[in-house]
mmCIF file of C-alpha atoms in Angstrom:
data_model
loop_
_atom_site.group_PDB
_atom_site.id
_atom_site.type_symbol
_atom_site.label_atom_id
_atom_site.label_comp_id
_atom_site.label_asym_id
_atom_site.label_seq_id
_atom_site.Cartn_x
_atom_site.Cartn_y
_atom_site.Cartn_z
ATOM 1 C CA MET A 1265 25.917 -28.219 26.478
ATOM 2 C CA LYS A 1266 26.712 -31.686 25.162
ATOM 3 C CA ASP A 1267 30.097 -32.304 23.545
ATOM 4 C CA TRP A 1268 29.476 -33.667 20.052
ATOM 5 C CA SER A 1269 33.129 -33.642 18.984
ATOM 6 C CA THR A 1270 33.429 -37.439 19.116
ATOM 7 C CA HIS A 1271 30.165 -37.998 17.204
ATOM 8 C CA THR A 1272 29.781 -38.702 13.501
ATOM 9 C CA ALA A 1273 26.566 -37.748 11.729
ATOM 10 C CA LEU A 1274 25.277 -38.597 8.254
ATOM 11 C CA VAL A 1275 22.855 -36.249 6.476
ATOM 12 C CA VAL A 1276 20.806 -37.890 3.704
ATOM 13 C CA GLU A 1277 18.978 -35.279 1.623
ATOM 14 C CA ASP A 1278 18.487 -34.921 -2.146
ATOM 15 C CA SER A 1279 18.078 -31.138 -2.006
ATOM 16 C CA ALA A 1280 21.547 -29.559 -2.053
ATOM 17 C CA VAL A 1281 20.218 -26.440 -0.319
ATOM 18 C CA GLN A 1282 18.557 -28.384 2.501
ATOM 19 C CA ARG A 1283 21.544 -30.711 2.845
ATOM 20 C CA THR A 1284 23.961 -27.790 3.153
ATOM 21 C CA HIS A 1285 21.660 -26.219 5.736
ATOM 22 C CA MET A 1286 21.608 -29.402 7.867
ATOM 23 C CA VAL A 1287 25.358 -29.953 7.576
ATOM 24 C CA SER A 1288 26.004 -26.354 8.602
ATOM 25 C CA MET A 1289 23.816 -26.690 11.714
ATOM 26 C CA LEU A 1290 25.477 -29.926 12.821
ATOM 27 C CA ARG A 1291 28.941 -28.451 12.364
ATOM 28 C CA SER A 1292 27.949 -25.351 14.327
ATOM 29 C CA LEU A 1293 26.883 -27.691 17.155
ATOM 30 C CA GLY A 1294 30.382 -29.171 17.164
ATOM 31 C CA PHE A 1295 29.911 -32.594 15.531
ATOM 32 C CA GLY A 1296 33.321 -34.116 14.902
ATOM 33 C CA LEU A 1297 32.473 -35.390 11.432
ATOM 34 C CA VAL A 1298 29.440 -34.759 9.220
ATOM 35 C CA LEU A 1299 28.983 -37.019 6.201
ATOM 36 C CA GLU A 1300 26.658 -36.294 3.276
ATOM 37 C CA ALA A 1301 24.571 -38.373 0.889
ATOM 38 C CA TRP A 1302 21.882 -37.421 -1.655
ATOM 39 C CA ASN A 1303 19.675 -40.509 -1.483
ATOM 40 C CA GLY A 1304 19.326 -43.871 0.275
ATOM 41 C CA GLU A 1305 21.609 -45.834 -2.049
ATOM 42 C CA ASP A 1306 24.300 -43.182 -1.809
ATOM 43 C CA ALA A 1307 23.922 -43.158 1.989
ATOM 44 C CA LEU A 1308 24.640 -46.886 2.265
ATOM 45 C CA GLU A 1309 27.744 -46.488 0.064
ATOM 46 C CA VAL A 1310 28.955 -43.521 2.129
ATOM 47 C CA LEU A 1311 28.401 -45.508 5.321
ATOM 48 C CA ASP A 1312 30.307 -48.538 4.007
ATOM 49 C CA GLN A 1313 33.193 -46.388 2.867
ATOM 50 C CA HIS A 1314 33.357 -44.569 6.190
ATOM 51 C CA LEU A 1315 33.283 -47.804 8.165
ATOM 52 C CA ARG A 1316 36.090 -49.305 6.069
ATOM 53 C CA SER A 1317 38.292 -46.241 6.460
ATOM 54 C CA SER A 1318 37.591 -45.601 10.124
ATOM 55 C CA GLY A 1319 37.285 -49.159 11.423
ATOM 56 C CA GLN A 1320 34.159 -48.149 13.328
ATOM 57 C CA GLN A 1321 30.996 -50.239 13.658
ATOM 58 C CA GLY A 1322 28.684 -47.407 12.659
ATOM 59 C CA VAL A 1323 27.848 -43.722 13.034
ATOM 60 C CA GLN A 1324 26.184 -42.087 16.000
ATOM 61 C CA LEU A 1325 23.457 -40.233 14.099
ATOM 62 C CA VAL A 1326 21.662 -40.384 10.749
ATOM 63 C CA LEU A 1327 19.340 -37.582 9.610
ATOM 64 C CA THR A 1328 17.358 -38.586 6.535
ATOM 65 C CA ASP A 1329 14.701 -37.109 4.317
ATOM 66 C CA LEU A 1330 11.724 -39.280 3.344
ATOM 67 C CA ASP A 1331 11.097 -38.292 -0.266
ATOM 68 C CA MET A 1332 14.239 -39.080 -2.317
ATOM 69 C CA PRO A 1333 14.903 -40.630 -5.746
ATOM 70 C CA ARG A 1334 16.116 -44.216 -6.275
ATOM 71 C CA MET A 1335 15.862 -45.183 -2.593
ATOM 72 C CA ASP A 1336 13.451 -43.288 -0.363
ATOM 73 C CA GLY A 1337 13.760 -42.731 3.372
ATOM 74 C CA ILE A 1338 11.450 -45.592 4.366
ATOM 75 C CA GLU A 1339 13.585 -48.106 2.469
ATOM 76 C CA LEU A 1340 16.755 -46.583 3.897
ATOM 77 C CA ILE A 1341 15.368 -46.982 7.419
ATOM 78 C CA ARG A 1342 14.797 -50.678 6.700
ATOM 79 C CA HIS A 1343 18.402 -51.117 5.557
ATOM 80 C CA LEU A 1344 19.777 -49.206 8.551
ATOM 81 C CA ASN A 1345 17.721 -51.418 10.823
ATOM 82 C CA GLU A 1346 19.094 -54.582 9.235
ATOM 83 C CA ARG A 1347 22.702 -53.372 9.218
ATOM 84 C CA LYS A 1348 22.707 -51.887 12.748
ATOM 85 C CA GLN A 1349 24.976 -49.104 11.518
ATOM 86 C CA THR A 1350 23.607 -46.139 13.489
ATOM 87 C CA ASP A 1351 22.798 -45.416 17.130
ATOM 88 C CA SER A 1352 20.136 -42.755 16.551
ATOM 89 C CA LEU A 1353 17.883 -41.575 13.760
ATOM 90 C CA ILE A 1354 16.064 -38.344 12.869
ATOM 91 C CA VAL A 1355 13.605 -38.325 9.956
ATOM 92 C CA MET A 1356 12.719 -35.141 8.037
ATOM 93 C CA SER A 1357 10.090 -34.282 5.446
ATOM 94 C CA ALA A 1358 8.450 -31.341 3.710
ATOM 95 C CA ARG A 1359 5.533 -33.526 2.592
ATOM 96 C CA ASP A 1360 2.290 -34.429 4.354
ATOM 97 C CA PRO A 1361 2.979 -34.452 8.140
ATOM 98 C CA ARG A 1362 1.035 -37.700 8.371
ATOM 99 C CA LEU A 1363 3.934 -39.432 6.612
ATOM 100 C CA LEU A 1364 6.081 -38.572 9.627
ATOM 101 C CA GLU A 1365 3.361 -39.961 11.873
ATOM 102 C CA ILE A 1366 3.728 -43.285 10.056
ATOM 103 C CA VAL A 1367 7.462 -43.310 10.778
ATOM 104 C CA GLU A 1368 6.800 -42.655 14.451
ATOM 105 C CA ASN A 1369 4.277 -45.488 14.539
ATOM 106 C CA MET A 1370 6.829 -47.774 12.894
ATOM 107 C CA ASP A 1371 9.257 -46.860 15.658
ATOM 108 C CA ALA A 1372 6.654 -47.527 18.352
ATOM 109 C CA ASP A 1373 6.345 -51.041 16.981
ATOM 110 C CA ASN A 1374 10.131 -51.338 17.330
ATOM 111 C CA THR A 1375 12.032 -51.001 14.092
ATOM 112 C CA GLY A 1376 15.202 -51.712 16.025
ATOM 113 C CA LEU A 1377 16.360 -48.098 15.720
ATOM 114 C CA ASN A 1378 16.345 -45.370 18.308
ATOM 115 C CA LEU A 1379 14.223 -42.767 16.554
ATOM 116 C CA LEU A 1380 14.895 -39.470 18.282
ATOM 117 C CA GLY A 1381 11.953 -37.913 16.487
ATOM 118 C CA THR A 1382 10.765 -36.368 13.236
ATOM 119 C CA LEU A 1383 11.077 -32.844 11.859
ATOM 120 C CA LEU A 1384 9.209 -30.822 9.264
ATOM 121 C CA LYS A 1385 11.410 -28.962 6.803
ATOM 122 C CA PRO A 1386 12.865 -26.441 6.792
ATOM 123 C CA VAL A 1387 14.480 -27.658 10.010
ATOM 124 C CA MET A 1388 14.994 -25.066 12.733
ATOM 125 C CA MET A 1389 17.924 -25.190 15.156
ATOM 126 C CA ASP A 1390 15.686 -25.116 18.252
ATOM 127 C CA ASP A 1391 13.692 -28.120 17.050
ATOM 128 C CA LEU A 1392 16.862 -30.019 16.179
ATOM 129 C CA ASN A 1393 18.274 -29.337 19.636
ATOM 130 C CA VAL A 1394 15.123 -30.707 21.273
ATOM 131 C CA LEU A 1395 15.654 -34.042 19.522
ATOM 132 C CA LEU A 1396 19.392 -34.132 20.116
ATOM 133 C CA ARG A 1397 18.763 -33.832 23.849
ATOM 134 C CA ARG A 1398 17.225 -37.297 23.591
ATOM 135 C CA VAL A 1399 20.498 -38.896 22.490
ATOM 136 C CA GLY A 1400 21.527 -41.540 25.007
ATOM 137 C CA GLN A 1401 18.123 -41.729 26.641
ATOM 138 C CA VAL A 1402 16.699 -45.206 27.017
ATOM 139 C CA ARG A 1403 13.210 -45.305 25.598
ATOM 140 C CA GLN A 1404 10.470 -47.825 26.120
ATOM 141 C CA SER A 1405 9.053 -49.733 23.208
ATOM 142 C CA PRO A 1406 6.461 -52.479 23.476
ATOM 143 C CA ALA A 1407 8.655 -55.004 21.714
ATOM 144 C CA ALA A 1408 11.648 -54.151 23.879
ATOM 145 C CA VAL A 1409 9.599 -54.842 26.987
ATOM 146 C CA LEU A 1410 8.508 -58.197 25.600
ATOM 147 C CA GLU A 1411 12.092 -59.138 24.769
ATOM 148 C CA ARG A 1412 13.425 -58.216 28.215
ATOM 149 C CA PRO A 1413 14.140 -61.267 30.389
ATOM 150 C CA ASP A 1414 11.627 -61.620 33.197
ATOM 151 C CA LEU A 1415 12.806 -60.596 36.631
ATOM 152 C CA ARG A 1416 12.580 -63.143 39.380
ATOM 153 C CA LEU A 1417 9.793 -62.507 41.860
ATOM 154 C CA GLU A 1418 12.248 -62.822 44.725
ATOM 155 C CA ASP A 1419 14.375 -59.998 43.239
ATOM 156 C CA LEU A 1420 11.357 -57.725 43.307
ATOM 157 C CA GLU A 1421 10.417 -58.859 46.812
ATOM 158 C CA GLN A 1422 13.912 -58.049 48.053
ATOM 159 C CA ALA A 1423 13.842 -54.650 46.349
ATOM 160 C CA LEU A 1424 10.511 -53.830 47.960
ATOM 161 C CA ALA A 1425 11.707 -54.987 51.386
ATOM 162 C CA ALA A 1426 14.849 -52.859 51.003
ATOM 163 C CA SER A 1427 12.785 -49.772 50.066
ATOM 164 C CA GLN A 1428 14.519 -49.525 46.693
ATOM 165 C CA PHE A 1429 11.353 -48.369 44.906
ATOM 166 C CA VAL A 1430 11.114 -44.603 45.271
ATOM 167 C CA PRO A 1431 9.123 -41.762 43.709
ATOM 168 C CA VAL A 1432 10.623 -38.935 41.705
ATOM 169 C CA PHE A 1433 8.488 -35.913 40.904
ATOM 170 C CA GLN A 1434 7.735 -33.930 37.752
ATOM 171 C CA PRO A 1435 6.195 -30.452 38.132
ATOM 172 C CA LYS A 1436 2.898 -29.422 36.561
ATOM 173 C CA ILE A 1437 2.611 -25.675 36.102
ATOM 174 C CA SER A 1438 -0.143 -23.223 35.273
ATOM 175 C CA MET A 1439 0.113 -22.014 31.686
ATOM 176 C CA SER A 1440 -1.435 -18.662 32.559
ATOM 177 C CA SER A 1441 0.667 -17.757 35.610
ATOM 178 C CA GLY A 1442 3.767 -19.963 35.458
ATOM 179 C CA LEU A 1443 3.096 -21.066 39.036
ATOM 180 C CA ILE A 1444 3.639 -24.678 40.035
ATOM 181 C CA LYS A 1445 0.316 -26.341 40.741
ATOM 182 C CA GLY A 1446 1.276 -29.907 41.426
ATOM 183 C CA LEU A 1447 3.693 -32.773 41.005
ATOM 184 C CA GLU A 1448 3.308 -36.191 39.462
ATOM 185 C CA ALA A 1449 4.928 -39.008 41.426
ATOM 186 C CA LEU A 1450 6.769 -41.385 39.094
ATOM 187 C CA ALA A 1451 8.159 -44.663 40.403
ATOM 188 C CA ARG A 1452 11.838 -45.531 40.021
ATOM 189 C CA TRP A 1453 13.948 -48.471 41.172
ATOM 190 C CA GLU A 1454 17.182 -47.534 42.928
ATOM 191 C CA HIS A 1455 18.932 -50.683 41.769
ATOM 192 C CA PRO A 1456 22.158 -51.357 43.720
ATOM 193 C CA GLU A 1457 24.042 -52.344 40.562
ATOM 194 C CA GLN A 1458 22.236 -50.782 37.588
ATOM 195 C CA GLY A 1459 21.401 -47.417 39.116
ATOM 196 C CA LEU A 1460 18.063 -45.620 38.789
ATOM 197 C CA LEU A 1461 15.711 -47.678 36.587
ATOM 198 C CA ALA A 1462 12.606 -46.354 34.847
ATOM 199 C CA PRO A 1463 9.216 -48.072 35.353
ATOM 200 C CA TRP A 1464 9.303 -50.037 32.111
ATOM 201 C CA HIS A 1465 12.152 -52.103 33.567
ATOM 202 C CA PHE A 1466 9.972 -53.508 36.343
ATOM 203 C CA ILE A 1467 6.301 -52.434 36.372
ATOM 204 C CA SER A 1468 5.110 -55.145 33.978
ATOM 205 C CA CYS A 1469 6.821 -57.735 36.190
ATOM 206 C CA ILE A 1470 5.049 -56.472 39.325
ATOM 207 C CA GLU A 1471 1.586 -56.127 37.797
ATOM 208 C CA GLY A 1472 -0.606 -59.132 38.356
ATOM 209 C CA THR A 1473 1.442 -60.319 41.337
ATOM 210 C CA PRO A 1474 0.798 -60.001 45.103
ATOM 211 C CA LEU A 1475 3.602 -57.408 45.194
ATOM 212 C CA MET A 1476 1.513 -54.727 43.487
ATOM 213 C CA ALA A 1477 -0.390 -53.800 46.643
ATOM 214 C CA GLY A 1478 2.765 -53.354 48.713
ATOM 215 C CA PHE A 1479 4.522 -51.527 45.883
ATOM 216 C CA THR A 1480 1.633 -49.075 45.477
ATOM 217 C CA LEU A 1481 1.326 -48.418 49.203
ATOM 218 C CA SER A 1482 5.075 -47.777 49.412
ATOM 219 C CA ILE A 1483 5.025 -45.191 46.595
ATOM 220 C CA VAL A 1484 1.887 -43.563 48.038
ATOM 221 C CA GLN A 1485 3.353 -43.414 51.547
ATOM 222 C CA GLN A 1486 6.621 -41.845 50.361
ATOM 223 C CA SER A 1487 4.739 -39.331 48.217
ATOM 224 C CA LEU A 1488 2.471 -38.311 51.086
ATOM 225 C CA ALA A 1489 5.445 -37.923 53.417
ATOM 226 C CA ARG A 1490 7.047 -35.572 50.897
ATOM 227 C CA LEU A 1491 3.792 -33.646 50.531
ATOM 228 C CA VAL A 1492 3.781 -33.031 54.293
ATOM 229 C CA GLU A 1493 7.366 -31.729 54.097
ATOM 230 C CA TRP A 1494 6.451 -29.328 51.288
ATOM 231 C CA GLN A 1495 3.519 -28.052 53.320
ATOM 232 C CA ARG A 1496 5.878 -27.306 56.224
ATOM 233 C CA ILE A 1497 7.979 -25.011 54.027
ATOM 234 C CA GLY A 1498 4.955 -23.076 52.790
ATOM 235 C CA LEU A 1499 3.846 -25.025 49.709
ATOM 236 C CA THR A 1500 0.433 -25.521 51.266
ATOM 237 C CA SER A 1501 -1.583 -25.748 48.045
ATOM 238 C CA MET A 1502 0.731 -28.234 46.339
ATOM 239 C CA LYS A 1503 -1.031 -31.277 44.910
ATOM 240 C CA VAL A 1504 0.506 -34.666 44.208
ATOM 241 C CA SER A 1505 -0.663 -37.037 41.470
ATOM 242 C CA ILE A 1506 -0.121 -40.763 41.935
ATOM 243 C CA ASN A 1507 -0.705 -43.526 39.397
ATOM 244 C CA LEU A 1508 -2.965 -46.446 40.251
ATOM 245 C CA SER A 1509 -2.751 -49.795 38.484
ATOM 246 C CA ALA A 1510 -5.540 -51.945 37.081
ATOM 247 C CA ASP A 1511 -4.930 -54.417 39.908
ATOM 248 C CA ILE A 1512 -5.691 -51.748 42.501
ATOM 249 C CA LEU A 1513 -8.841 -50.509 40.776
ATOM 250 C CA ALA A 1514 -10.152 -54.048 40.565
ATOM 251 C CA GLU A 1515 -9.649 -54.728 44.297
ATOM 252 C CA ARG A 1516 -12.681 -53.925 46.412
ATOM 253 C CA GLY A 1517 -10.999 -53.085 49.723
ATOM 254 C CA PHE A 1518 -7.863 -51.309 48.574
ATOM 255 C CA ILE A 1519 -9.504 -47.888 48.323
ATOM 256 C CA ASP A 1520 -10.056 -47.960 52.096
ATOM 257 C CA LYS A 1521 -6.336 -48.644 52.614
ATOM 258 C CA LEU A 1522 -5.409 -45.654 50.464
ATOM 259 C CA ASP A 1523 -7.865 -43.422 52.294
ATOM 260 C CA GLU A 1524 -6.583 -44.536 55.704
ATOM 261 C CA LEU A 1525 -3.025 -43.794 54.631
ATOM 262 C CA VAL A 1526 -3.896 -40.277 53.442
ATOM 263 C CA GLU A 1527 -5.819 -39.626 56.673
ATOM 264 C CA SER A 1528 -2.885 -40.820 58.794
ATOM 265 C CA TYR A 1529 -0.719 -38.047 57.305
ATOM 266 C CA GLY A 1530 -3.378 -35.405 57.959
ATOM 267 C CA ILE A 1531 -3.577 -34.539 54.274
ATOM 268 C CA SER A 1532 -6.746 -33.185 52.702
ATOM 269 C CA PRO A 1533 -8.022 -35.511 49.956
ATOM 270 C CA GLU A 1534 -8.321 -32.498 47.626
ATOM 271 C CA LEU A 1535 -4.516 -32.392 47.475
ATOM 272 C CA VAL A 1536 -4.228 -35.940 46.100
ATOM 273 C CA ILE A 1537 -5.020 -36.843 42.498
ATOM 274 C CA TRP A 1538 -5.214 -40.489 41.459
ATOM 275 C CA GLU A 1539 -4.181 -41.042 37.835
ATOM 276 C CA ILE A 1540 -5.722 -43.908 35.881
ATOM 277 C CA THR A 1541 -5.907 -44.916 32.230
ATOM 278 C CA GLU A 1542 -8.940 -46.071 30.293
ATOM 279 C CA THR A 1543 -7.535 -49.610 29.998
ATOM 280 C CA MET A 1544 -7.473 -49.810 33.787
ATOM 281 C CA VAL A 1545 -11.160 -48.968 33.920
ATOM 282 C CA MET A 1546 -11.941 -51.560 31.269
ATOM 283 C CA ASN A 1547 -10.443 -54.304 33.434
ATOM 284 C CA ASN A 1548 -13.199 -55.487 35.786
ATOM 285 C CA LEU A 1549 -15.361 -52.564 34.698
ATOM 286 C CA ALA A 1550 -18.039 -52.694 37.395
ATOM 287 C CA GLN A 1551 -15.599 -52.757 40.327
ATOM 288 C CA ALA A 1552 -13.330 -50.156 38.756
ATOM 289 C CA LEU A 1553 -16.237 -47.752 38.270
ATOM 290 C CA ALA A 1554 -17.339 -48.348 41.854
ATOM 291 C CA ASN A 1555 -13.852 -47.584 43.159
ATOM 292 C CA VAL A 1556 -13.381 -44.382 41.161
ATOM 293 C CA ALA A 1557 -16.807 -43.230 42.325
ATOM 294 C CA ARG A 1558 -15.805 -43.864 45.946
ATOM 295 C CA LEU A 1559 -12.577 -41.931 45.487
ATOM 296 C CA ARG A 1560 -14.503 -38.923 44.204
ATOM 297 C CA LEU A 1561 -17.017 -39.179 47.040
ATOM 298 C CA LYS A 1562 -14.124 -38.955 49.479
ATOM 299 C CA GLY A 1563 -12.926 -35.744 47.815
ATOM 300 C CA TYR A 1564 -9.918 -36.980 45.814
ATOM 301 C CA GLY A 1565 -9.095 -35.740 42.356
ATOM 302 C CA LEU A 1566 -9.195 -38.182 39.434
ATOM 303 C CA ALA A 1567 -7.116 -37.819 36.283
ATOM 304 C CA MET A 1568 -7.603 -39.692 33.030
ATOM 305 C CA ASP A 1569 -4.021 -40.362 31.981
ATOM 306 C CA ASP A 1570 -2.822 -40.690 28.360
ATOM 307 C CA TYR A 1571 -6.104 -39.358 26.979
ATOM 308 C CA GLY A 1572 -6.606 -40.062 23.302
ATOM 309 C CA ILE A 1573 -4.456 -43.153 22.770
ATOM 310 C CA GLY A 1574 -7.192 -45.719 23.436
ATOM 311 C CA TYR A 1575 -10.273 -46.624 21.452
ATOM 312 C CA SER A 1576 -12.777 -45.802 24.172
ATOM 313 C CA SER A 1577 -11.322 -42.671 25.781
ATOM 314 C CA ILE A 1578 -14.480 -40.620 25.194
ATOM 315 C CA GLN A 1579 -16.668 -43.430 26.506
ATOM 316 C CA GLN A 1580 -14.652 -43.680 29.727
ATOM 317 C CA LEU A 1581 -14.568 -39.902 30.078
ATOM 318 C CA SER A 1582 -18.365 -39.901 30.035
ATOM 319 C CA ARG A 1583 -18.594 -42.781 32.519
ATOM 320 C CA CYS A 1584 -16.125 -41.647 35.177
ATOM 321 C CA PRO A 1585 -16.157 -38.499 37.344
ATOM 322 C CA PHE A 1586 -12.729 -37.271 36.238
ATOM 323 C CA THR A 1587 -11.490 -33.892 37.430
ATOM 324 C CA GLU A 1588 -8.416 -33.774 35.196
ATOM 325 C CA LEU A 1589 -7.802 -34.703 31.569
ATOM 326 C CA LYS A 1590 -4.170 -35.481 30.705
ATOM 327 C CA ILE A 1591 -3.608 -35.256 26.955
ATOM 328 C CA ASP A 1592 -1.065 -37.782 25.744
ATOM 329 C CA ARG A 1593 2.243 -36.419 24.494
ATOM 330 C CA MET A 1594 1.770 -37.943 21.038
ATOM 331 C CA PHE A 1595 -0.865 -35.258 20.360
ATOM 332 C CA VAL A 1596 1.130 -32.473 22.046
ATOM 333 C CA ASP A 1597 4.646 -32.889 20.662
ATOM 334 C CA GLY A 1598 4.860 -31.099 17.323
ATOM 335 C CA ALA A 1599 1.207 -29.993 17.307
ATOM 336 C CA SER A 1600 2.283 -26.453 16.440
ATOM 337 C CA GLN A 1601 3.613 -27.745 13.104
ATOM 338 C CA ARG A 1602 1.266 -30.618 12.308
ATOM 339 C CA PRO A 1603 -2.341 -29.794 11.462
ATOM 340 C CA ASN A 1604 -3.705 -33.256 12.272
ATOM 341 C CA ARG A 1605 -2.214 -33.219 15.779
ATOM 342 C CA ARG A 1606 -3.448 -29.688 16.313
ATOM 343 C CA VAL A 1607 -7.018 -30.683 15.430
ATOM 344 C CA ILE A 1608 -6.993 -33.569 17.931
ATOM 345 C CA LEU A 1609 -5.309 -31.424 20.584
ATOM 346 C CA GLU A 1610 -7.793 -28.593 20.094
ATOM 347 C CA SER A 1611 -10.767 -30.948 20.325
ATOM 348 C CA ALA A 1612 -9.424 -32.550 23.511
ATOM 349 C CA ILE A 1613 -8.906 -29.178 25.189
ATOM 350 C CA GLU A 1614 -12.332 -27.957 24.101
ATOM 351 C CA MET A 1615 -13.955 -31.128 25.401
ATOM 352 C CA GLY A 1616 -12.222 -30.716 28.749
ATOM 353 C CA GLN A 1617 -13.363 -27.130 28.984
ATOM 354 C CA ARG A 1618 -16.977 -28.031 28.218
ATOM 355 C CA LEU A 1619 -16.931 -30.828 30.779
ATOM 356 C CA GLY A 1620 -15.436 -28.510 33.391
ATOM 357 C CA VAL A 1621 -12.307 -30.611 33.986
ATOM 358 C CA THR A 1622 -8.728 -29.364 34.180
ATOM 359 C CA THR A 1623 -6.766 -29.975 30.978
ATOM 360 C CA VAL A 1624 -3.125 -31.020 31.284
ATOM 361 C CA ALA A 1625 -0.706 -31.350 28.364
ATOM 362 C CA GLU A 1626 1.936 -34.051 28.756
ATOM 363 C CA GLY A 1627 5.344 -34.125 27.082
ATOM 364 C CA VAL A 1628 5.725 -30.394 26.382
ATOM 365 C CA GLU A 1629 9.205 -29.860 24.985
ATOM 366 C CA LYS A 1630 9.008 -27.015 22.468
ATOM 367 C CA LEU A 1631 8.219 -23.325 22.980
ATOM 368 C CA SER A 1632 6.102 -23.387 19.827
ATOM 369 C CA ASP A 1633 3.919 -26.156 21.276
ATOM 370 C CA TRP A 1634 3.711 -24.280 24.583
ATOM 371 C CA ALA A 1635 2.521 -21.157 22.764
ATOM 372 C CA LEU A 1636 -0.123 -23.172 20.898
ATOM 373 C CA LEU A 1637 -1.373 -24.784 24.106
ATOM 374 C CA ARG A 1638 -1.762 -21.364 25.695
ATOM 375 C CA GLU A 1639 -3.613 -20.102 22.627
ATOM 376 C CA LEU A 1640 -6.003 -23.067 22.810
ATOM 377 C CA GLY A 1641 -6.661 -22.524 26.512
ATOM 378 C CA CYS A 1642 -4.922 -25.546 28.044
ATOM 379 C CA GLU A 1643 -4.606 -25.006 31.796
ATOM 380 C CA LEU A 1644 -1.628 -27.043 32.995
ATOM 381 C CA ALA A 1645 1.472 -28.516 31.392
ATOM 382 C CA GLN A 1646 4.311 -30.839 32.227
ATOM 383 C CA GLY A 1647 7.314 -31.924 30.201
ATOM 384 C CA TYR A 1648 11.016 -31.380 29.648
ATOM 385 C CA LEU A 1649 10.501 -27.737 28.622
ATOM 386 C CA ILE A 1650 9.421 -27.181 32.221
ATOM 387 C CA ALA A 1651 11.404 -29.780 34.154
ATOM 388 C CA ARG A 1652 12.499 -33.387 34.104
ATOM 389 C CA PRO A 1653 11.397 -35.701 36.914
ATOM 390 C CA MET A 1654 13.592 -35.040 39.948
ATOM 391 C CA PRO A 1655 14.170 -36.341 43.486
ATOM 392 C CA ALA A 1656 11.877 -34.875 46.122
ATOM 393 C CA GLY A 1657 14.777 -33.096 47.815
ATOM 394 C CA GLU A 1658 15.368 -30.943 44.725
ATOM 395 C CA ILE A 1659 11.823 -29.612 44.352
ATOM 396 C CA ALA A 1660 12.075 -26.614 46.687
ATOM 397 C CA SER A 1661 15.352 -25.376 45.175
ATOM 398 C CA TRP A 1662 14.004 -25.956 41.656
ATOM 399 C CA ILE A 1663 10.953 -23.802 42.381
ATOM 400 C CA LYS A 1664 13.109 -21.033 43.817
ATOM 401 C CA GLY A 1665 15.619 -21.142 40.965
ATOM 402 C CA ASN A 1666 13.063 -21.275 38.151
ATOM 403 C CA ARG A 1667 10.525 -18.646 39.190
ATOM 404 C CA ALA A 1668 11.767 -16.091 36.676
ATOM 405 C CA ARG A 1669 11.858 -18.615 33.820
ATOM 406 C CA LEU A 1670 8.379 -19.893 34.616
ATOM 407 C CA ARG A 1671 6.999 -16.359 34.775
ATOM 408 C CA LYS A 1672 8.484 -15.755 31.314
ATOM 409 C CA LEU A 1673 6.687 -18.835 29.998
ATOM 410 C CA SER A 1674 3.403 -17.361 31.197
ATOM 411 C CA LEU A 1675 3.862 -14.272 29.004
ATOM 412 C CA PRO A 1676 1.856 -13.937 25.783
ATOM 413 C CA ALA A 1677 3.040 -16.128 22.930
ATOM 414 C CA THR A 1678 4.456 -13.122 21.026
ATOM 415 C CA ALA A 1679 6.859 -12.480 23.907
ATOM 416 C CA LEU A 1680 8.316 -15.975 23.582
ATOM 417 C CA ARG A 1681 9.481 -15.542 19.998
#
């Protein structure tokens, strides 16, 4: 459990009852200091006073309501962004859930704040804990990627030559049985100075360069080697999912290289799932469609990744012979509390069922969302509620150590409450 004793939090809430409730929860979690304010203007005054008395640059966490008199939460967020006086932000509301969606979209466009997430009131301790687990995590935002200095091509070449790009694996489990059904391979850079770097640090710099082919083959080869090892210890039905880039799908001969690599390891194509997004298909459409058709003819699985976030997801789903539909986390996270997300989630699952493809929910973090997914008939799930991405060497011990917990997740929703 994280030590919050050195953290200062500010609760901004015009309802005295709700504010007392939030302050009580934060203190029970062990926050060193919890400040209070009843609206946006008051919050800025409280912050200024605290900074003058403490000599600090800011507070670690601000939790604010949206609907408040004199200065609402949206305006407060703008001021916090300009002042750079908080490390993390949580936004709460008892109003239309779509207002919280707007805040999340603002964050995706980079407000300059680290939005941990949004919560519907009354706030429950379990939901608050889910967001607090995100404190300190580096998140990707489109603007942040654009602002990052470009890496030199020779740095990436050296990293590839030194085998510094490695896969980590995140389990996908059956929602009905709790059994692990597969693993998604996620690329990481074992940087000699900066440690393990997530894809957003380097993928955009590799895409569109001659390095993409070698990078992809390296991740595929390492993933296949691990799949062989898992088969040796009895995980014979384990599947591995590997992401393909737009560059790869647009290259006519690369599919043969992938197929030759899989064959060299003696792995059945049915155990390999290639994950692609609709934007990848849209790039060089004719060749991309030809390549995905060839992959299916050879017996590989095909997953549409991040389903629902693009404008032509349904069109691509009808064009391509997908075997798996991965529903983007933005429609999964909080769907149990937000009617609009639930409607989209339900329609995606129903569409997958009617098309006869496996439905996979991404980004599952809350038990309430898990229970809803089971109720709606989603087949597989992955996310932090199940497991974080982990090195290949930890998979076997994770499976052994989590069997009981995973079986519990497969119980009826009433048993999870």
